[in-house]
């Protein structure tokens, strides 16, 4: 009897492991706009849904780092749904205080760009499985706005 139960467990775990899951890809970070007190960055999140029905997104949490320092972090609760059998694109807004960017002058250097790492966790609600989190990470470099861009 124990062998039958073990075989059933293995069969179920094998089927669950082979179930198609949504996939996500993170775009580069770019400057959206600049104000006197902050720089607003954005990144595109492309999510592909293999199912024929919409899947609700529970939340998106993110952390933007540069030189091992956290520039921005936060969550986007309930940003919508992933359309069935399509790729949905979401914009992830990242607000960084301008005085914090100035404190990173050593990393910025002469070319006025910043090396970054964006870590993001996309939590979706899959029927039968419950909440499922897709971890994403992107490293890159982006140009910062100059003081003349602000004024």
GROMACS .gro file of N, CA and C in nm:
model
  453
    1UNK      N    1   0.082  -0.120   0.000
    1UNK     CA    2   0.000   0.000   0.000
    1UNK      C    3   0.087   0.126   0.000
    2UNK      N    4   0.196   0.123   0.077
    2UNK     CA    5   0.285   0.238   0.085
    2UNK      C    6   0.349   0.267  -0.050
    3UNK      N    7   0.378   0.160  -0.126
    3UNK     CA    8   0.437   0.180  -0.259
    3UNK      C    9   0.337   0.249  -0.352
    4UNK      N   10   0.211   0.214  -0.341
    4UNK     CA   11   0.108   0.274  -0.424
    4UNK      C   12   0.093   0.424  -0.392
    5UNK      N   13   0.097   0.457  -0.265
    5UNK     CA   14   0.088   0.597  -0.224
    5UNK      C   15   0.209   0.675  -0.273
    6UNK      N   16   0.330   0.618  -0.263
    6UNK     CA   17   0.451   0.683  -0.313
    6UNK      C   18   0.445   0.705  -0.464
    7UNK      N   19   0.394   0.605  -0.536
    7UNK     CA   20   0.381   0.620  -0.681
    7UNK      C   21   0.282   0.731  -0.715
    8UNK      N   22   0.174   0.740  -0.641
    8UNK     CA   23   0.074   0.845  -0.664
    8UNK      C   24   0.135   0.982  -0.636
    9UNK      N   25   0.210   0.993  -0.527
    9UNK     CA   26   0.275   1.121  -0.494
    9UNK      C   27   0.372   1.162  -0.603
   10UNK      N   28   0.452   1.067  -0.650
   10UNK     CA   29   0.548   1.097  -0.756
   10UNK      C   30   0.479   1.139  -0.884
   11UNK      N   31   0.369   1.071  -0.919
   11UNK     CA   32   0.296   1.105  -1.040
   11UNK      C   33   0.239   1.246  -1.031
   12UNK      N   34   0.177   1.280  -0.918
   12UNK     CA   35   0.120   1.413  -0.899
   12UNK      C   36   0.228   1.520  -0.902
   13UNK      N   37   0.339   1.498  -0.832
   13UNK     CA   38   0.446   1.598  -0.829
   13UNK      C   39   0.508   1.616  -0.967
   14UNK      N   40   0.516   1.508  -1.045
   14UNK     CA   41   0.568   1.517  -1.181
   14UNK      C   42   0.475   1.599  -1.270
   15UNK      N   43   0.345   1.579  -1.257
   15UNK     CA   44   0.246   1.653  -1.337
   15UNK      C   45   0.246   1.801  -1.298
   16UNK      N   46   0.256   1.830  -1.170
   16UNK     CA   47   0.258   1.969  -1.123
   16UNK      C   48   0.384   2.039  -1.172
   17UNK      N   49   0.496   1.970  -1.171
   17UNK     CA   50   0.623   2.030  -1.216
   17UNK      C   51   0.618   2.065  -1.364
   18UNK      N   52   0.539   1.991  -1.443
   18UNK     CA   53   0.533   2.014  -1.587
   18UNK      C   54   0.420   2.108  -1.629
   19UNK      N   55   0.344   2.161  -1.534
   19UNK     CA   56   0.237   2.255  -1.566
   19UNK      C   57   0.298   2.386  -1.613
   20UNK      N   58   0.244   2.441  -1.722
   20UNK     CA   59   0.294   2.568  -1.771
   20UNK      C   60   0.263   2.677  -1.670
   21UNK      N   61   0.359   2.764  -1.651
   21UNK     CA   62   0.344   2.876  -1.559
   21UNK      C   63   0.367   3.006  -1.634
   22UNK      N   64   0.308   3.115  -1.586
   22UNK     CA   65   0.336   3.245  -1.648
   22UNK      C   66   0.484   3.278  -1.640
   23UNK      N   67   0.533   3.348  -1.741
   23UNK     CA   68   0.672   3.390  -1.745
   23UNK      C   69   0.678   3.542  -1.749
   24UNK      N   70   0.787   3.596  -1.696
   24UNK     CA   71   0.800   3.742  -1.693
   24UNK      C   72   0.941   3.782  -1.733
   25UNK      N   73   0.951   3.902  -1.791
   25UNK     CA   74   1.079   3.959  -1.831
   25UNK      C   75   1.081   4.105  -1.790
   26UNK      N   76   1.193   4.148  -1.738
   26UNK     CA   77   1.208   4.284  -1.688
   26UNK      C   78   1.289   4.367  -1.785
   27UNK      N   79   1.239   4.486  -1.819
   27UNK     CA   80   1.309   4.576  -1.910
   27UNK      C   81   1.410   4.663  -1.836
   28UNK      N   82   1.485   4.742  -1.913
   28UNK     CA   83   1.584   4.833  -1.856
   28UNK      C   84   1.516   4.943  -1.776
   29UNK      N   85   1.591   4.999  -1.683
   29UNK     CA   86   1.545   5.114  -1.605
   29UNK      C   87   1.580   5.240  -1.684
   30UNK      N   88   1.485   5.331  -1.694
   30UNK     CA   89   1.511   5.457  -1.763
   30UNK      C   90   1.447   5.572  -1.685
   31UNK      N   91   1.495   5.693  -1.713
   31UNK     CA   92   1.443   5.812  -1.646
   31UNK      C   93   1.310   5.849  -1.711
   32UNK      N   94   1.207   5.866  -1.630
   32UNK     CA   95   1.077   5.906  -1.681
   32UNK      C   96   1.062   6.058  -1.677
   33UNK      N   97   1.086   6.116  -1.559
   33UNK     CA   98   1.085   6.261  -1.547
   33UNK      C   99   1.162   6.301  -1.421
   34UNK      N  100   1.188   6.431  -1.412
   34UNK     CA  101   1.269   6.484  -1.303
   34UNK      C  102   1.197   6.604  -1.244
   35UNK      N  103   1.196   6.611  -1.112
   35UNK     CA  104   1.141   6.729  -1.045
   35UNK      C  105   1.252   6.788  -0.960
   36UNK      N  106   1.221   6.892  -0.888
   36UNK     CA  107   1.324   6.956  -0.805
   36UNK      C  108   1.367   6.870  -0.687
   37UNK      N  109   1.284   6.774  -0.648
   37UNK     CA  110   1.318   6.695  -0.530
   37UNK      C  111   1.345   6.547  -0.558
   38UNK      N  112   1.314   6.499  -0.679
   38UNK     CA  113   1.334   6.357  -0.705
   38UNK      C  114   1.350   6.330  -0.855
   39UNK      N  115   1.400   6.212  -0.882
   39UNK     CA  116   1.406   6.160  -1.019
   39UNK      C  117   1.313   6.040  -1.024
   40UNK      N  118   1.226   6.036  -1.123
   40UNK     CA  119   1.133   5.925  -1.138
   40UNK      C  120   1.180   5.835  -1.250
   41UNK      N  121   1.210   5.713  -1.214
   41UNK     CA  122   1.255   5.612  -1.309
   41UNK      C  123   1.138   5.518  -1.337
   42UNK      N  124   1.152   5.439  -1.443
   42UNK     CA  125   1.051   5.340  -1.476
   42UNK      C  126   1.117   5.218  -1.538
   43UNK      N  127   1.051   5.105  -1.524
   43UNK     CA  128   1.094   4.983  -1.589
   43UNK      C  129   0.970   4.911  -1.640
   44UNK      N  130   0.983   4.849  -1.754
   44UNK     CA  131   0.872   4.774  -1.812
   44UNK      C  132   0.879   4.629  -1.766
   45UNK      N  133   0.765   4.574  -1.727
   45UNK     CA  134   0.753   4.434  -1.687
   45UNK      C  135   0.662   4.366  -1.788
   46UNK      N  136   0.714   4.268  -1.861
   46UNK     CA  137   0.639   4.196  -1.963
   46UNK      C  138   0.605   4.057  -1.908
   47UNK      N  139   0.475   4.027  -1.896
   47UNK     CA  140   0.430   3.901  -1.837
   47UNK      C  141   0.351   3.823  -1.942
   48UNK      N  142   0.392   3.699  -1.968
   48UNK     CA  143   0.324   3.614  -2.065
   48UNK      C  144   0.239   3.512  -1.992
   49UNK      N  145   0.111   3.507  -2.029
   49UNK     CA  146   0.015   3.417  -1.966
   49UNK      C  147  -0.015   3.301  -2.062
   50UNK      N  148   0.020   3.177  -2.025
   50UNK     CA  149  -0.005   3.064  -2.115
   50UNK      C  150  -0.150   3.013  -2.109
   51UNK      N  151  -0.229   3.065  -2.016
   51UNK     CA  152  -0.366   3.016  -1.998
   51UNK      C  153  -0.465   3.101  -2.076
   52UNK      N  154  -0.583   3.046  -2.104
   52UNK     CA  155  -0.685   3.115  -2.180
   52UNK      C  156  -0.769   3.211  -2.098
   53UNK      N  157  -0.742   3.223  -1.970
   53UNK     CA  158  -0.818   3.313  -1.883
   53UNK      C  159  -0.724   3.410  -1.812
   54UNK      N  160  -0.778   3.522  -1.769
   54UNK     CA  161  -0.698   3.622  -1.698
   54UNK      C  162  -0.651   3.569  -1.563
   55UNK      N  163  -0.533   3.612  -1.522
   55UNK     CA  164  -0.478   3.575  -1.392
   55UNK      C  165  -0.457   3.703  -1.312
   56UNK      N  166  -0.515   3.711  -1.192
   56UNK     CA  167  -0.496   3.832  -1.111
   56UNK      C  168  -0.353   3.843  -1.056
   57UNK      N  169  -0.302   3.965  -1.057
   57UNK     CA  170  -0.171   3.993  -0.996
   57UNK      C  171  -0.198   4.040  -0.854
   58UNK      N  172  -0.140   3.974  -0.756
   58UNK     CA  173  -0.159   4.012  -0.616
   58UNK      C  174  -0.080   4.138  -0.584
   59UNK      N  175   0.050   4.135  -0.614
   59UNK     CA  176   0.134   4.252  -0.591
   59UNK      C  177   0.266   4.240  -0.664
   60UNK      N  178   0.330   4.354  -0.679
   60UNK     CA  179   0.466   4.361  -0.732
   60UNK      C  180   0.549   4.433  -0.628
   61UNK      N  181   0.655   4.369  -0.581
   61UNK     CA  182   0.745   4.437  -0.487
   61UNK      C  183   0.880   4.453  -0.556
   62UNK      N  184   0.949   4.564  -0.526
   62UNK     CA  185   1.072   4.594  -0.597
   62UNK      C  186   1.173   4.662  -0.505
   63UNK      N  187   1.300   4.650  -0.545
   63UNK     CA  188   1.410   4.719  -0.480
   63UNK      C  189   1.508   4.761  -0.588
   64UNK      N  190   1.539   4.889  -0.593
   64UNK     CA  191   1.637   4.944  -0.687
   64UNK      C  192   1.762   4.977  -0.608
   65UNK      N  193   1.876   4.919  -0.650
   65UNK     CA  194   2.003   4.938  -0.578
   65UNK      C  195   2.109   4.994  -0.671
   66UNK      N  196   2.203   5.066  -0.611
   66UNK     CA  197   2.322   5.110  -0.681
   66UNK      C  198   2.435   5.116  -0.579
   67UNK      N  199   2.550   5.066  -0.617
   67UNK     CA  200   2.667   5.064  -0.528
   67UNK      C  201   2.630   5.002  -0.393
   68UNK      N  202   2.556   4.891  -0.397
   68UNK     CA  203   2.513   4.818  -0.278
   68UNK      C  204   2.429   4.901  -0.182
   69UNK      N  205   2.368   5.008  -0.232
   69UNK     CA  206   2.279   5.091  -0.151
   69UNK      C  207   2.140   5.091  -0.213
   70UNK      N  208   2.039   5.086  -0.130
   70UNK     CA  209   1.902   5.086  -0.178
   70UNK      C  210   1.861   5.229  -0.214
   71UNK      N  211   1.826   5.251  -0.341
   71UNK     CA  212   1.780   5.381  -0.387
   71UNK      C  213   1.629   5.396  -0.368
   72UNK      N  214   1.556   5.290  -0.399
   72UNK     CA  215   1.411   5.293  -0.388
   72UNK      C  216   1.360   5.152  -0.365
   73UNK      N  217   1.253   5.140  -0.290
   73UNK     CA  218   1.188   5.012  -0.271
   73UNK      C  219   1.041   5.036  -0.242
   74UNK      N  220   0.961   4.937  -0.270
   74UNK     CA  221   0.819   4.952  -0.245
   74UNK      C  222   0.739   4.838  -0.304
   75UNK      N  223   0.608   4.852  -0.295
   75UNK     CA  224   0.518   4.752  -0.351
   75UNK      C  225   0.408   4.822  -0.430
   76UNK      N  226   0.359   4.751  -0.529
   76UNK     CA  227   0.243   4.793  -0.606
   76UNK      C  228   0.133   4.691  -0.574
   77UNK      N  229   0.043   4.721  -0.480
   77UNK     CA  230  -0.062   4.623  -0.449
   77UNK      C  231  -0.169   4.621  -0.559
   78UNK      N  232  -0.212   4.502  -0.596
   78UNK     CA  233  -0.320   4.481  -0.691
   78UNK      C  234  -0.308   4.566  -0.818
   79UNK      N  235  -0.201   4.545  -0.898
   79UNK     CA  236  -0.183   4.626  -1.019
   79UNK      C  237  -0.268   4.582  -1.139
   80UNK      N  238  -0.356   4.484  -1.120
   80UNK     CA  239  -0.443   4.442  -1.230
   80UNK      C  240  -0.433   4.293  -1.257
   81UNK      N  241  -0.455   4.255  -1.382
   81UNK     CA  242  -0.453   4.115  -1.422
   81UNK      C  243  -0.367   4.096  -1.545
   82UNK      N  244  -0.326   3.971  -1.566
   82UNK     CA  245  -0.253   3.932  -1.686
   82UNK      C  246  -0.357   3.876  -1.783
   83UNK      N  247  -0.367   3.935  -1.901
   83UNK     CA  248  -0.466   3.890  -1.998
   83UNK      C  249  -0.440   3.747  -2.042
   84UNK      N  250  -0.547   3.672  -2.064
   84UNK     CA  251  -0.536   3.532  -2.105
   84UNK      C  252  -0.473   3.517  -2.242
   85UNK      N  253  -0.379   3.424  -2.254
   85UNK     CA  254  -0.311   3.389  -2.379
   85UNK      C  255  -0.242   3.508  -2.446
   86UNK      N  256  -0.198   3.605  -2.367
   86UNK     CA  257  -0.131   3.723  -2.421
   86UNK      C  258  -0.013   3.762  -2.333
   87UNK      N  259   0.061   3.862  -2.381
   87UNK     CA  260   0.166   3.923  -2.301
   87UNK      C  261   0.116   4.059  -2.254
   88UNK      N  262   0.118   4.078  -2.123
   88UNK     CA  263   0.075   4.204  -2.063
   88UNK      C  264   0.199   4.282  -2.021
   89UNK      N  265   0.200   4.412  -2.050
   89UNK     CA  266   0.312   4.497  -2.012
   89UNK      C  267   0.267   4.595  -1.904
   90UNK      N  268   0.340   4.597  -1.795
   90UNK     CA  269   0.313   4.690  -1.685
   90UNK      C  270   0.433   4.782  -1.667
   91UNK      N  271   0.407   4.903  -1.626
   91UNK     CA  272   0.512   4.999  -1.596
   91UNK      C  273   0.532   5.002  -1.445
   92UNK      N  274   0.656   4.982  -1.402
   92UNK     CA  275   0.689   4.985  -1.260
   92UNK      C  276   0.756   5.120  -1.230
   93UNK      N  277   0.687   5.208  -1.155
   93UNK     CA  278   0.746   5.339  -1.124
   93UNK      C  279   0.841   5.331  -1.005
   94UNK      N  280   0.954   5.401  -1.016
   94UNK     CA  281   1.056   5.403  -0.912
   94UNK      C  282   1.092   5.549  -0.883
   95UNK      N  283   1.063   5.597  -0.763
   95UNK     CA  284   1.090   5.736  -0.728
   95UNK      C  285   1.212   5.741  -0.636
   96UNK      N  286   1.314   5.816  -0.680
   96UNK     CA  287   1.440   5.828  -0.605
   96UNK      C  288   1.461   5.974  -0.568
   97UNK      N  289   1.478   6.005  -0.438
   97UNK     CA  290   1.506   6.143  -0.399
   97UNK      C  291   1.635   6.192  -0.465
   98UNK      N  292   1.633   6.313  -0.519
   98UNK     CA  293   1.747   6.366  -0.592
   98UNK      C  294   1.870   6.382  -0.502
   99UNK      N  295   1.849   6.420  -0.375
   99UNK     CA  296   1.964   6.436  -0.286
   99UNK      C  297   2.033   6.302  -0.261
  100UNK      N  298   1.960   6.191  -0.272
  100UNK     CA  299   2.022   6.060  -0.255
  100UNK      C  300   2.110   6.028  -0.376
  101UNK      N  301   2.065   6.067  -0.494
  101UNK     CA  302   2.147   6.045  -0.615
  101UNK      C  303   2.277   6.125  -0.608
  102UNK      N  304   2.269   6.245  -0.554
  102UNK     CA  305   2.388   6.330  -0.541
  102UNK      C  306   2.490   6.263  -0.449
  103UNK      N  307   2.441   6.189  -0.348
  103UNK     CA  308   2.533   6.121  -0.256
  103UNK      C  309   2.607   6.006  -0.323
  104UNK      N  310   2.564   5.965  -0.442
  104UNK     CA  311   2.631   5.856  -0.514
  104UNK      C  312   2.730   5.906  -0.619
  105UNK      N  313   2.781   6.027  -0.600
  105UNK     CA  314   2.867   6.091  -0.700
  105UNK      C  315   2.987   6.006  -0.741
  106UNK      N  316   3.043   5.927  -0.651
  106UNK     CA  317   3.159   5.845  -0.687
  106UNK      C  318   3.124   5.743  -0.795
  107UNK      N  319   3.004   5.685  -0.785
  107UNK     CA  320   2.962   5.586  -0.883
  107UNK      C  321   2.923   5.654  -1.015
  108UNK      N  322   2.868   5.773  -1.006
  108UNK     CA  323   2.820   5.842  -1.126
  108UNK      C  324   2.936   5.885  -1.214
  109UNK      N  325   3.036   5.948  -1.156
  109UNK     CA  326   3.155   5.986  -1.231
  109UNK      C  327   3.131   6.090  -1.337
  110UNK      N  328   3.219   6.092  -1.438
  110UNK     CA  329   3.214   6.194  -1.543
  110UNK      C  330   3.101   6.171  -1.644
  111UNK      N  331   3.065   6.047  -1.668
  111UNK     CA  332   2.968   6.020  -1.773
  111UNK      C  333   2.822   6.034  -1.727
  112UNK      N  334   2.801   6.063  -1.601
  112UNK     CA  335   2.670   6.092  -1.543
  112UNK      C  336   2.571   5.977  -1.561
  113UNK      N  337   2.623   5.853  -1.553
  113UNK     CA  338   2.533   5.739  -1.554
  113UNK      C  339   2.553   5.658  -1.427
  114UNK      N  340   2.461   5.572  -1.399
  114UNK     CA  341   2.461   5.498  -1.275
  114UNK      C  342   2.441   5.350  -1.304
  115UNK      N  343   2.522   5.267  -1.239
  115UNK     CA  344   2.503   5.123  -1.247
  115UNK      C  345   2.395   5.085  -1.147
  116UNK      N  346   2.303   5.001  -1.188
  116UNK     CA  347   2.191   4.966  -1.100
  116UNK      C  348   2.164   4.817  -1.101
  117UNK      N  349   2.091   4.774  -1.001
  117UNK     CA  350   2.033   4.640  -0.996
  117UNK      C  351   1.889   4.657  -0.951
  118UNK      N  352   1.797   4.605  -1.029
  118UNK     CA  353   1.656   4.609  -0.995
  118UNK      C  354   1.611   4.467  -0.962
  119UNK      N  355   1.569   4.446  -0.838
  119UNK     CA  356   1.514   4.317  -0.796
  119UNK      C  357   1.364   4.333  -0.783
  120UNK      N  358   1.289   4.240  -0.840
  120UNK     CA  359   1.145   4.252  -0.843
  120UNK      C  360   1.083   4.115  -0.815
  121UNK      N  361   0.974   4.114  -0.739
  121UNK     CA  362   0.900   3.990  -0.713
  121UNK      C  363   0.757   4.010  -0.760
  122UNK      N  364   0.715   3.931  -0.856
  122UNK     CA  365   0.580   3.936  -0.911
  122UNK      C  366   0.500   3.824  -0.847
  123UNK      N  367   0.398   3.858  -0.769
  123UNK     CA  368   0.315   3.758  -0.702
  123UNK      C  369   0.180   3.753  -0.771
  124UNK      N  370   0.146   3.634  -0.823
  124UNK     CA  371   0.019   3.615  -0.892
  124UNK      C  372  -0.061   3.506  -0.822
  125UNK      N  373  -0.190   3.503  -0.847
  125UNK     CA  374  -0.280   3.405  -0.786
  125UNK      C  375  -0.317   3.300  -0.890
  126UNK      N  376  -0.253   3.183  -0.882
  126UNK     CA  377  -0.282   3.074  -0.975
  126UNK      C  378  -0.389   2.985  -0.916
  127UNK      N  379  -0.496   2.957  -0.993
  127UNK     CA  380  -0.599   2.866  -0.941
  127UNK      C  381  -0.539   2.730  -0.906
  128UNK      N  382  -0.585   2.673  -0.800
  128UNK     CA  383  -0.542   2.544  -0.746
  128UNK      C  384  -0.406   2.549  -0.675
  129UNK      N  385  -0.318   2.640  -0.714
  129UNK     CA  386  -0.185   2.647  -0.654
  129UNK      C  387  -0.175   2.757  -0.550
  130UNK      N  388  -0.258   2.860  -0.561
  130UNK     CA  389  -0.252   2.973  -0.469
  130UNK      C  390  -0.153   3.077  -0.519
  131UNK      N  391  -0.098   3.154  -0.428
  131UNK     CA  392  -0.004   3.259  -0.465
  131UNK      C  393   0.126   3.198  -0.516
  132UNK      N  394   0.174   3.252  -0.626
  132UNK     CA  395   0.296   3.205  -0.691
  132UNK      C  396   0.382   3.327  -0.719
  133UNK      N  397   0.507   3.327  -0.672
  133UNK     CA  398   0.595   3.443  -0.688
  133UNK      C  399   0.703   3.413  -0.791
  134UNK      N  400   0.718   3.506  -0.885
  134UNK     CA  401   0.823   3.497  -0.987
  134UNK      C  402   0.929   3.601  -0.952
  135UNK      N  403   1.049   3.558  -0.909
  135UNK     CA  404   1.155   3.654  -0.879
  135UNK      C  405   1.227   3.695  -1.007
  136UNK      N  406   1.255   3.825  -1.020
  136UNK     CA  407   1.324   3.879  -1.137
  136UNK      C  408   1.435   3.972  -1.091
  137UNK      N  409   1.540   3.980  -1.171
  137UNK     CA  410   1.649   4.071  -1.140
  137UNK      C  411   1.708   4.123  -1.271
  138UNK      N  412   1.745   4.250  -1.270
  138UNK     CA  413   1.803   4.311  -1.390
  138UNK      C  414   1.916   4.403  -1.347
  139UNK      N  415   2.033   4.388  -1.410
  139UNK     CA  416   2.145   4.478  -1.387
  139UNK      C  417   2.166   4.558  -1.513
  140UNK      N  418   2.206   4.683  -1.495
  140UNK     CA  419   2.230   4.766  -1.611
  140UNK      C  420   2.288   4.900  -1.573
  141UNK      N  421   2.279   4.990  -1.669
  141UNK     CA  422   2.333   5.125  -1.651
  141UNK      C  423   2.235   5.222  -1.716
  142UNK      N  424   2.209   5.333  -1.651
  142UNK     CA  425   2.119   5.433  -1.706
  142UNK      C  426   2.175   5.573  -1.686
  143UNK      N  427   2.146   5.661  -1.780
  143UNK     CA  428   2.189   5.801  -1.771
  143UNK      C  429   2.103   5.874  -1.671
  144UNK      N  430   2.165   5.959  -1.592
  144UNK     CA  431   2.093   6.042  -1.496
  144UNK      C  432   2.067   6.179  -1.555
  145UNK      N  433   1.960   6.243  -1.510
  145UNK     CA  434   1.935   6.379  -1.555
  145UNK      C  435   2.038   6.475  -1.496
  146UNK      N  436   2.077   6.574  -1.573
  146UNK     CA  437   2.170   6.675  -1.523
  146UNK      C  438   2.090   6.788  -1.457
  147UNK      N  439   2.161   6.878  -1.392
  147UNK     CA  440   2.094   6.989  -1.327
  147UNK      C  441   2.022   7.078  -1.428
  148UNK      N  442   2.075   7.087  -1.551
  148UNK     CA  443   2.008   7.166  -1.653
  148UNK      C  444   1.875   7.102  -1.695
  149UNK      N  445   1.862   6.971  -1.678
  149UNK     CA  446   1.735   6.904  -1.710
  149UNK      C  447   1.626   6.942  -1.609
  150UNK      N  448   1.667   6.976  -1.488
  150UNK     CA  449   1.572   7.008  -1.383
  150UNK      C  450   1.520   7.150  -1.398
  151UNK      N  451   1.609   7.242  -1.435
  151UNK     CA  452   1.569   7.382  -1.440
  151UNK      C  453   1.528   7.422  -1.577
   0.00000   0.00000   0.00000
